[in-house]
Amino acid sequence: MKIWSSEHVFGHPWDTVIKAAMRKYPNPMNPSVVGVDVLDRSLDSQGRLHSHRLLSTEWGLPSIVKAILGTSRTVTYIKEHSVVDPMEKKMVLCSTNITLTNLVSVDERLVYTPHPENPEKTVLTQEAIITVKGVSLSSYLESLMASSISSNARKGWDAIEWTIQHSESALS
C-alpha cells in the first residue's frame, strides 16, 4: 500500500473553483478522461449537492506494466461521489476505480475549502491510497502509480485554471 498526499492553493474564491471542478472534463490537460456520465445528482435536506458520476478513462499503460498486471486492457472506469456544502463552503470528492479491482485499487479523496487567511483563495487537499494486489513488484508498481497520480494532480489543477479562464472569457 502506498499513500500519496498533496495540498494546492488556487488564487480564486471557493465558489469559482468548485464550479470549475464540477465542469473540468473534457479539457486538453487530461485527454485520458474520455467520458463523464452523471449517474445521480440530488440535494439533501441541508442543501448539500450530492453527485455520483462515472468517469471513463483511456490510459496508455507501458508494456512492462501490462505484462506485470497480465492485461492489455487500457479503458478503465472510476466511480466518483462528491458532496458540495455551500453553507460550510466545503466540497469533498471521493473516487475509486471499478475496473481491474482484482489487481489494483486507487481510492482518492479531495477536499476543497476556502483559504483560512484569504477568502479569495481556495485550498485543495488530496490523498490517494494505492494498493497493488497479487503481483510481484507490487511496491514498485505502487510507487510508479503514485508518481502518475502526482503528475495527474498537477494536470487537474491546470485543468481547473483552464476551465476558470474559459468560463471568464465566455462571459466577456
mmCIF file of C-alpha atoms in Angstrom:
data_model
loop_
_atom_site.group_PDB
_atom_site.id
_atom_site.type_symbol
_atom_site.label_atom_id
_atom_site.label_comp_id
_atom_site.label_asym_id
_atom_site.label_seq_id
_atom_site.Cartn_x
_atom_site.Cartn_y
_atom_site.Cartn_z
ATOM 1 C CA MET A 1 0.000 0.000 0.000
ATOM 2 C CA LYS A 2 1.245 3.473 -0.879
ATOM 3 C CA ILE A 3 -0.250 6.753 0.353
ATOM 4 C CA TRP A 4 0.170 9.922 -1.680
ATOM 5 C CA SER A 5 -0.966 13.351 -0.487
ATOM 6 C CA SER A 6 -0.735 16.932 -1.620
ATOM 7 C CA GLU A 7 -2.036 20.427 -0.973
ATOM 8 C CA HIS A 8 -2.581 23.126 -3.604
ATOM 9 C CA VAL A 9 -3.806 26.720 -3.297
ATOM 10 C CA PHE A 10 -5.868 28.242 -6.101
ATOM 11 C CA GLY A 11 -5.841 32.024 -6.442
ATOM 12 C CA HIS A 12 -9.640 32.095 -6.823
ATOM 13 C CA PRO A 13 -12.587 32.120 -4.403
ATOM 14 C CA TRP A 14 -14.093 28.797 -3.343
ATOM 15 C CA ASP A 15 -17.302 29.098 -5.397
ATOM 16 C CA THR A 16 -15.334 29.821 -8.598
ATOM 17 C CA VAL A 17 -13.051 26.820 -8.050
ATOM 18 C CA ILE A 18 -15.966 24.485 -7.227
ATOM 19 C CA LYS A 19 -17.889 25.446 -10.364
ATOM 20 C CA ALA A 20 -14.756 24.781 -12.423
ATOM 21 C CA ALA A 21 -14.013 21.483 -10.636
ATOM 22 C CA MET A 22 -17.505 20.224 -11.483
ATOM 23 C CA ARG A 23 -17.066 21.171 -15.162
ATOM 24 C CA LYS A 24 -13.379 20.462 -15.767
ATOM 25 C CA TYR A 25 -13.867 17.495 -18.149
ATOM 26 C CA PRO A 26 -13.227 17.439 -21.042
ATOM 27 C CA ASN A 27 -10.060 19.530 -21.099
ATOM 28 C CA PRO A 28 -6.772 19.468 -23.015
ATOM 29 C CA MET A 29 -4.704 18.700 -19.888
ATOM 30 C CA ASN A 30 -6.447 15.387 -19.144
ATOM 31 C CA PRO A 31 -7.101 13.744 -22.540
ATOM 32 C CA SER A 32 -7.183 10.318 -20.863
ATOM 33 C CA VAL A 33 -10.651 11.145 -19.455
ATOM 34 C CA VAL A 34 -12.804 10.202 -22.418
ATOM 35 C CA GLY A 35 -16.228 10.290 -20.773
ATOM 36 C CA VAL A 36 -18.128 11.597 -17.765
ATOM 37 C CA ASP A 37 -21.627 10.367 -17.012
ATOM 38 C CA VAL A 38 -23.748 11.804 -14.209
ATOM 39 C CA LEU A 39 -25.493 8.821 -12.630
ATOM 40 C CA ASP A 40 -27.336 10.751 -9.924
ATOM 41 C CA ARG A 41 -27.434 14.293 -8.601
ATOM 42 C CA SER A 42 -29.606 15.478 -5.714
ATOM 43 C CA LEU A 43 -29.935 17.992 -2.913
ATOM 44 C CA ASP A 44 -30.284 16.758 0.653
ATOM 45 C CA SER A 45 -32.333 18.419 3.404
ATOM 46 C CA GLN A 46 -29.341 20.589 4.419
ATOM 47 C CA GLY A 47 -28.946 21.966 0.888
ATOM 48 C CA ARG A 48 -25.845 19.920 0.033
ATOM 49 C CA LEU A 49 -25.426 18.778 -3.555
ATOM 50 C CA HIS A 50 -24.621 15.069 -3.895
ATOM 51 C CA SER A 51 -23.299 13.891 -7.260
ATOM 52 C CA HIS A 52 -22.474 10.381 -8.424
ATOM 53 C CA ARG A 53 -20.526 10.226 -11.660
ATOM 54 C CA LEU A 54 -18.856 7.560 -13.770
ATOM 55 C CA LEU A 55 -15.586 8.555 -15.434
ATOM 56 C CA SER A 56 -14.273 6.615 -18.423
ATOM 57 C CA THR A 57 -10.524 6.802 -18.908
ATOM 58 C CA GLU A 58 -8.145 5.552 -21.563
ATOM 59 C CA TRP A 59 -4.626 5.033 -20.222
ATOM 60 C CA GLY A 60 -1.661 4.215 -22.385
ATOM 61 C CA LEU A 61 -0.036 1.822 -19.919
ATOM 62 C CA PRO A 62 3.614 0.985 -20.552
ATOM 63 C CA SER A 63 4.027 -2.541 -21.945
ATOM 64 C CA ILE A 64 6.021 -3.627 -18.868
ATOM 65 C CA VAL A 65 3.110 -2.630 -16.607
ATOM 66 C CA LYS A 66 0.663 -4.516 -18.855
ATOM 67 C CA ALA A 67 2.938 -7.560 -18.679
ATOM 68 C CA ILE A 68 3.245 -7.402 -14.878
ATOM 69 C CA LEU A 69 -0.517 -6.923 -14.467
ATOM 70 C CA GLY A 70 -1.265 -9.579 -17.061
ATOM 71 C CA THR A 71 -3.733 -7.436 -19.000
ATOM 72 C CA SER A 72 -3.835 -5.404 -22.180
ATOM 73 C CA ARG A 73 -6.915 -3.510 -21.081
ATOM 74 C CA THR A 74 -6.431 0.264 -21.083
ATOM 75 C CA VAL A 75 -10.019 1.537 -20.700
ATOM 76 C CA THR A 76 -10.839 1.899 -17.033
ATOM 77 C CA TYR A 77 -13.826 3.202 -15.131
ATOM 78 C CA ILE A 78 -13.868 5.265 -11.968
ATOM 79 C CA LYS A 79 -16.836 5.949 -9.716
ATOM 80 C CA GLU A 80 -16.913 9.344 -8.096
ATOM 81 C CA HIS A 81 -19.095 10.734 -5.316
ATOM 82 C CA SER A 82 -18.968 14.385 -4.355
ATOM 83 C CA VAL A 83 -20.744 16.483 -1.751
ATOM 84 C CA VAL A 84 -20.827 20.248 -2.119
ATOM 85 C CA ASP A 85 -21.841 22.065 1.067
ATOM 86 C CA PRO A 86 -22.438 25.740 0.184
ATOM 87 C CA MET A 87 -23.166 26.730 3.796
ATOM 88 C CA GLU A 88 -19.931 25.270 5.177
ATOM 89 C CA LYS A 89 -18.090 26.115 1.919
ATOM 90 C CA LYS A 90 -16.640 22.650 1.572
ATOM 91 C CA MET A 91 -16.568 20.149 -1.253
ATOM 92 C CA VAL A 92 -15.480 16.568 -0.652
ATOM 93 C CA LEU A 93 -14.911 14.321 -3.651
ATOM 94 C CA CYS A 94 -14.106 10.620 -3.295
ATOM 95 C CA SER A 95 -13.273 8.349 -6.208
ATOM 96 C CA THR A 96 -12.265 4.747 -6.698
ATOM 97 C CA ASN A 97 -11.554 2.559 -9.680
ATOM 98 C CA ILE A 98 -14.141 -0.075 -10.563
ATOM 99 C CA THR A 99 -12.027 -1.712 -13.282
ATOM 100 C CA LEU A 100 -9.125 -4.083 -12.563
ATOM 101 C CA THR A 101 -10.048 -4.115 -8.871
ATOM 102 C CA ASN A 102 -8.618 -7.624 -8.545
ATOM 103 C CA LEU A 103 -5.204 -6.152 -9.418
ATOM 104 C CA VAL A 104 -5.176 -2.574 -8.145
ATOM 105 C CA SER A 105 -7.274 -0.176 -6.103
ATOM 106 C CA VAL A 106 -6.880 3.564 -6.052
ATOM 107 C CA ASP A 107 -9.007 5.422 -3.522
ATOM 108 C CA GLU A 108 -8.754 9.174 -3.790
ATOM 109 C CA ARG A 109 -10.164 11.938 -1.585
ATOM 110 C CA LEU A 110 -10.146 15.634 -2.479
ATOM 111 C CA VAL A 111 -11.319 18.405 -0.152
ATOM 112 C CA TYR A 112 -11.835 21.984 -1.337
ATOM 113 C CA THR A 113 -12.171 24.721 1.316
ATOM 114 C CA PRO A 114 -11.647 28.485 1.408
ATOM 115 C CA HIS A 115 -8.147 29.528 2.397
ATOM 116 C CA PRO A 116 -8.220 30.206 6.183
ATOM 117 C CA GLU A 117 -6.451 33.561 5.814
ATOM 118 C CA ASN A 118 -7.660 34.757 2.409
ATOM 119 C CA PRO A 119 -11.227 34.109 1.216
ATOM 120 C CA GLU A 120 -10.145 35.000 -2.341
ATOM 121 C CA LYS A 121 -8.161 31.732 -2.418
ATOM 122 C CA THR A 122 -9.122 28.054 -2.189
ATOM 123 C CA VAL A 123 -7.178 25.182 -0.626
ATOM 124 C CA LEU A 124 -7.332 21.733 -2.190
ATOM 125 C CA THR A 125 -6.053 18.798 -0.151
ATOM 126 C CA GLN A 126 -5.715 15.473 -1.925
ATOM 127 C CA GLU A 127 -4.947 11.980 -0.751
ATOM 128 C CA ALA A 128 -4.730 8.731 -2.675
ATOM 129 C CA ILE A 129 -4.297 5.233 -1.299
ATOM 130 C CA ILE A 130 -2.843 2.874 -3.888
ATOM 131 C CA THR A 131 -2.836 -0.888 -3.411
ATOM 132 C CA VAL A 132 -1.487 -3.340 -5.975
ATOM 133 C CA LYS A 133 -2.644 -6.908 -5.286
ATOM 134 C CA GLY A 134 -1.323 -10.348 -6.058
ATOM 135 C CA VAL A 135 1.552 -9.483 -8.382
ATOM 136 C CA SER A 136 5.293 -9.386 -7.916
ATOM 137 C CA LEU A 137 6.911 -5.955 -7.741
ATOM 138 C CA SER A 138 3.767 -4.511 -6.128
ATOM 139 C CA SER A 139 5.651 -1.819 -4.172
ATOM 140 C CA TYR A 140 7.407 -0.759 -7.392
ATOM 141 C CA LEU A 141 4.070 -0.524 -9.199
ATOM 142 C CA GLU A 142 2.514 1.393 -6.283
ATOM 143 C CA SER A 143 5.368 3.915 -6.409
ATOM 144 C CA LEU A 144 5.008 4.195 -10.191
ATOM 145 C CA MET A 145 1.272 4.826 -9.796
ATOM 146 C CA ALA A 146 1.860 7.405 -7.037
ATOM 147 C CA SER A 147 4.178 9.264 -9.394
ATOM 148 C CA SER A 148 1.495 9.147 -12.085
ATOM 149 C CA ILE A 149 -1.132 10.425 -9.630
ATOM 150 C CA SER A 150 1.168 13.288 -8.672
ATOM 151 C CA SER A 151 1.621 14.246 -12.324
ATOM 152 C CA ASN A 152 -2.121 13.946 -12.979
ATOM 153 C CA ALA A 153 -2.890 16.094 -9.919
ATOM 154 C CA ARG A 154 -0.870 18.916 -11.435
ATOM 155 C CA LYS A 155 -2.752 18.441 -14.711
ATOM 156 C CA GLY A 156 -6.019 18.565 -12.724
ATOM 157 C CA TRP A 157 -5.017 21.865 -11.102
ATOM 158 C CA ASP A 158 -4.144 23.234 -14.546
ATOM 159 C CA ALA A 159 -7.474 21.968 -15.887
ATOM 160 C CA ILE A 160 -9.377 23.862 -13.190
ATOM 161 C CA GLU A 161 -7.424 27.027 -14.044
ATOM 162 C CA TRP A 162 -8.139 26.410 -17.745
ATOM 163 C CA THR A 163 -11.858 25.931 -17.043
ATOM 164 C CA ILE A 164 -11.976 29.158 -14.999
ATOM 165 C CA GLN A 165 -10.176 31.077 -17.763
ATOM 166 C CA HIS A 166 -12.512 29.735 -20.434
ATOM 167 C CA SER A 167 -15.591 30.438 -18.309
ATOM 168 C CA GLU A 168 -14.470 34.028 -17.723
ATOM 169 C CA SER A 169 -13.633 34.595 -21.408
ATOM 170 C CA ALA A 170 -17.062 33.229 -22.397
ATOM 171 C CA LEU A 171 -18.695 35.810 -20.148
ATOM 172 C CA SER A 172 -16.769 38.772 -21.546
#
